[in-house]
XYZ file of C-alpha atoms in Angstrom:
261
model
C -14.864 -12.456 -38.840
C -13.519 -15.767 -38.631
C -14.414 -18.257 -35.785
C -10.807 -17.635 -33.935
C -11.163 -13.870 -33.859
C -14.812 -14.133 -32.655
C -13.930 -16.446 -29.796
C -11.273 -14.107 -28.887
C -13.586 -11.237 -28.706
C -16.121 -13.240 -27.021
C -13.624 -13.960 -24.283
C -12.430 -10.436 -24.115
C -15.936 -9.468 -23.401
C -16.668 -12.208 -20.646
C -13.400 -11.311 -19.229
C -14.292 -7.594 -18.997
C -17.524 -8.234 -17.753
C -16.330 -10.427 -14.775
C -13.644 -7.999 -13.881
C -16.611 -5.335 -13.742
C -18.631 -7.571 -11.739
C -15.787 -8.260 -9.146
C -15.011 -4.449 -9.157
C -18.781 -3.847 -8.519
C -18.947 -6.207 -5.458
C -15.781 -5.224 -3.903
C -16.782 -1.264 -4.163
C -20.218 -2.079 -2.935
C -18.911 -4.011 0.206
C -16.191 -1.354 1.038
C -18.977 1.380 0.635
C -21.475 -0.745 2.697
C -19.062 -1.283 5.622
C -17.967 2.485 5.673
C -21.673 3.610 5.859
C -22.861 0.901 8.512
C -19.620 0.442 10.625
C -16.630 2.215 9.832
C -17.576 5.982 9.598
C -18.864 8.839 11.845
C -21.512 11.459 10.880
C -20.497 14.666 9.526
C -22.389 17.316 10.827
C -23.761 20.009 8.436
C -21.800 23.572 8.566
C -22.375 26.960 7.165
C -18.654 27.207 6.053
C -18.394 28.262 2.581
C -17.020 25.691 -0.174
C -14.512 25.091 -3.092
C -14.750 21.775 -4.735
C -11.506 21.083 -6.879
C -12.737 18.454 -9.658
C -10.105 16.903 -12.072
C -12.922 16.317 -14.817
C -16.335 17.321 -15.407
C -18.445 14.962 -13.412
C -16.289 13.853 -10.395
C -17.639 16.968 -8.451
C -21.197 15.714 -8.941
C -20.902 12.036 -8.510
C -18.836 12.432 -5.080
C -20.022 15.785 -3.786
C -23.277 16.493 -5.300
C -25.319 15.913 -2.372
C -22.962 17.931 -0.116
C -22.996 20.938 -2.851
C -26.835 20.771 -3.130
C -27.536 21.038 0.779
C -25.055 23.974 1.079
C -26.607 25.913 -1.836
C -30.264 25.375 -0.576
C -29.169 27.113 2.506
C -27.463 29.739 0.385
C -24.186 28.995 1.363
C -21.739 30.069 -1.120
C -19.881 27.163 -3.415
C -17.449 27.243 -5.965
C -16.342 24.661 -8.210
C -13.242 24.628 -10.327
C -12.150 22.044 -12.965
C -8.675 21.478 -13.738
C -8.704 19.583 -17.104
C -10.666 19.641 -19.922
C -12.068 16.105 -19.863
C -11.055 15.456 -23.561
C -9.977 11.989 -22.894
C -13.279 10.267 -22.322
C -13.942 8.987 -25.575
C -10.556 7.925 -26.990
C -7.923 9.719 -28.861
C -9.605 11.159 -32.202
C -8.404 14.859 -32.272
C -11.814 15.747 -33.658
C -13.875 13.752 -31.428
C -12.030 15.176 -28.444
C -12.495 18.738 -29.368
C -16.301 17.932 -29.164
C -16.191 16.202 -26.053
C -14.685 19.401 -24.497
C -17.540 21.449 -25.535
C -20.201 18.647 -24.393
C -18.639 17.948 -20.926
C -18.198 21.945 -20.050
C -21.819 22.145 -21.117
C -22.943 19.275 -19.127
C -21.109 20.617 -15.956
C -22.838 23.598 -16.046
C -26.356 22.255 -16.312
C -25.321 19.739 -13.390
C -23.980 22.382 -11.178
C -26.963 24.666 -12.218
C -29.456 21.937 -10.974
C -27.433 21.790 -7.672
C -27.768 25.360 -7.350
C -24.347 26.745 -8.317
C -24.053 29.895 -9.979
C -22.454 29.927 -13.501
C -19.946 32.778 -12.349
C -18.654 30.377 -9.430
C -17.531 27.752 -12.015
C -14.063 27.813 -13.143
C -12.356 26.069 -16.064
C -8.456 25.667 -16.081
C -8.688 23.616 -19.141
C -5.274 21.618 -18.663
C -5.361 18.914 -21.041
C -6.948 15.698 -19.737
C -4.560 13.348 -18.380
C -1.580 15.718 -18.084
C -1.820 16.991 -14.508
C 0.878 14.487 -13.161
C 3.264 14.977 -15.910
C 3.440 18.978 -15.739
C 6.770 20.409 -16.083
C 7.915 22.649 -13.134
C 6.609 26.126 -14.548
C 3.263 24.664 -15.791
C 2.900 22.890 -12.480
C 3.634 26.089 -10.545
C 1.562 28.118 -12.770
C -1.594 25.690 -11.881
C -0.723 26.202 -8.240
C -0.615 29.800 -8.559
C -4.262 29.788 -10.171
C -5.705 27.524 -7.251
C -3.962 30.028 -4.646
C -5.599 32.825 -6.421
C -9.024 31.194 -5.944
C -8.338 30.433 -2.523
C -7.278 33.859 -1.753
C -10.565 35.374 -3.563
C -12.966 32.985 -2.046
C -11.624 32.572 1.328
C -13.425 29.012 1.713
C -14.184 27.203 5.178
C -13.812 24.040 3.506
C -11.971 22.471 0.520
C -13.110 19.280 -1.372
C -10.315 17.362 -3.268
C -10.114 13.816 -4.717
C -8.898 10.951 -2.580
C -5.170 11.253 -2.301
C -5.193 7.412 -3.333
C -7.948 7.569 -6.003
C -6.333 5.228 -8.713
C -6.342 7.837 -11.314
C -3.193 10.160 -12.088
C -5.193 13.287 -12.468
C -7.057 12.800 -9.422
C -4.273 12.197 -7.477
C -2.211 15.163 -8.791
C -5.348 17.266 -7.917
C -4.793 16.476 -4.296
C -1.160 17.302 -4.376
C -1.470 20.608 -6.413
C -4.416 21.930 -3.980
C -2.451 20.705 -1.026
C 0.661 22.793 -2.185
C -1.620 25.765 -2.958
C -3.136 25.693 0.495
C 0.453 25.455 1.917
C 1.715 28.282 -0.349
C -1.318 30.444 0.712
C -0.788 29.641 4.401
C -4.521 29.403 5.136
C -6.220 27.194 7.624
C -9.076 25.474 5.975
C -10.933 21.908 6.636
C -9.988 19.619 3.901
C -12.144 16.619 2.555
C -11.167 13.995 0.410
C -13.814 12.550 -1.939
C -13.282 8.940 -3.317
C -14.284 8.469 -6.995
C -12.381 5.358 -8.221
C -10.517 4.300 -5.039
C -13.131 1.829 -4.044
C -13.408 0.417 -7.488
C -10.000 -0.053 -8.617
C -7.876 -0.488 -5.468
C -8.709 -3.905 -3.759
C -8.528 -3.855 0.191
C -4.907 -4.686 1.766
C -2.871 -4.225 -1.692
C -3.045 -0.457 -2.441
C -6.101 0.589 0.017
C -5.069 -0.112 3.470
C -7.322 0.073 6.343
C -5.778 3.255 7.781
C -6.618 4.917 4.318
C -10.489 4.277 5.064
C -10.145 4.998 8.999
C -11.922 7.826 10.614
C -14.197 7.984 7.353
C -17.263 10.418 7.658
C -20.626 9.875 6.106
C -22.782 12.918 5.015
C -26.515 12.603 4.812
C -27.935 13.761 1.468
C -31.552 12.262 1.979
C -33.283 15.594 1.423
C -31.435 16.379 -1.811
C -31.096 12.695 -3.350
C -33.580 13.369 -6.109
C -31.754 16.606 -7.126
C -28.203 14.870 -7.184
C -29.754 11.964 -9.322
C -30.892 14.715 -11.731
C -27.530 16.346 -11.676
C -25.926 13.059 -12.533
C -28.210 12.324 -15.482
C -27.128 15.623 -17.021
C -23.745 13.935 -17.678
C -25.235 11.301 -20.581
C -21.789 11.665 -22.285
C -20.139 10.179 -19.330
C -22.632 7.823 -17.914
C -22.486 5.689 -21.484
C -18.726 5.287 -21.105
C -18.443 4.316 -17.084
C -18.267 0.837 -16.039
C -21.551 -1.041 -15.474
C -22.631 -0.518 -11.719
C -19.985 2.381 -11.162
C -22.545 4.898 -10.544
C -24.557 2.985 -8.129
C -22.379 3.896 -5.422
C -23.054 7.460 -5.721
C -26.675 7.079 -5.321
C -26.620 6.162 -1.733
C -28.199 8.600 0.728
C -24.964 9.390 2.163
C -21.666 10.698 0.894
C -18.204 9.693 2.068
C -15.714 11.950 2.676
C -11.983 11.696 4.590
C -10.801 14.835 6.507
C -7.242 15.658 6.003
C -4.942 17.860 7.902
C -4.572 21.470 6.168
């Protein structure tokens, strides 16, 4: 490698490192403000739950504590993954096929740690990155699949990614689930969980104050260690995530936003 290429690579590394550091600081400050001042406590309920997760790991990062607390009390929890997660390690087809299997196995391990029965874990296996671009027929098929699960489980609570979660699959998951709930004509408590929005969306630009108003904090102190073990069950993803990203999910509270059904 000549000196010019080496310098360009170094500049790229420094630039990425600086961006990650800025994102970590922003994410930490927003989370701290919400947990300290901008939220109200979410009381534990005995309502059953379905978590809809775009990829294998979102459910554990954002909702792992809630899942564990519900399951420790014997409350039914089902988890549904909409995509196969193939895109986390690049575009090589051979590697992607391996990743699909790896992520599925990791999700089963993580959710078993949290107390979810394997029979309550569902995989739609839509192509990773495709949810926002589904054609009309494919989109309706996914909505129908979600509707069937909602009708089967009759949950009291549904957890979905934040509507502005700065990832196309995440935002599409929110919209698909909302449409399915409307199609089913069921009444259910809907909670949005943030995964990427605090990391990627600076305040006052895409993320507005009204987007984080009326936030809820849910204590997971009693199951924090269990959640940490479940997160550790995703080694394929931990190694790919930005430095500091996972730290937000290791707090003693999880953050949710309640939506209208």
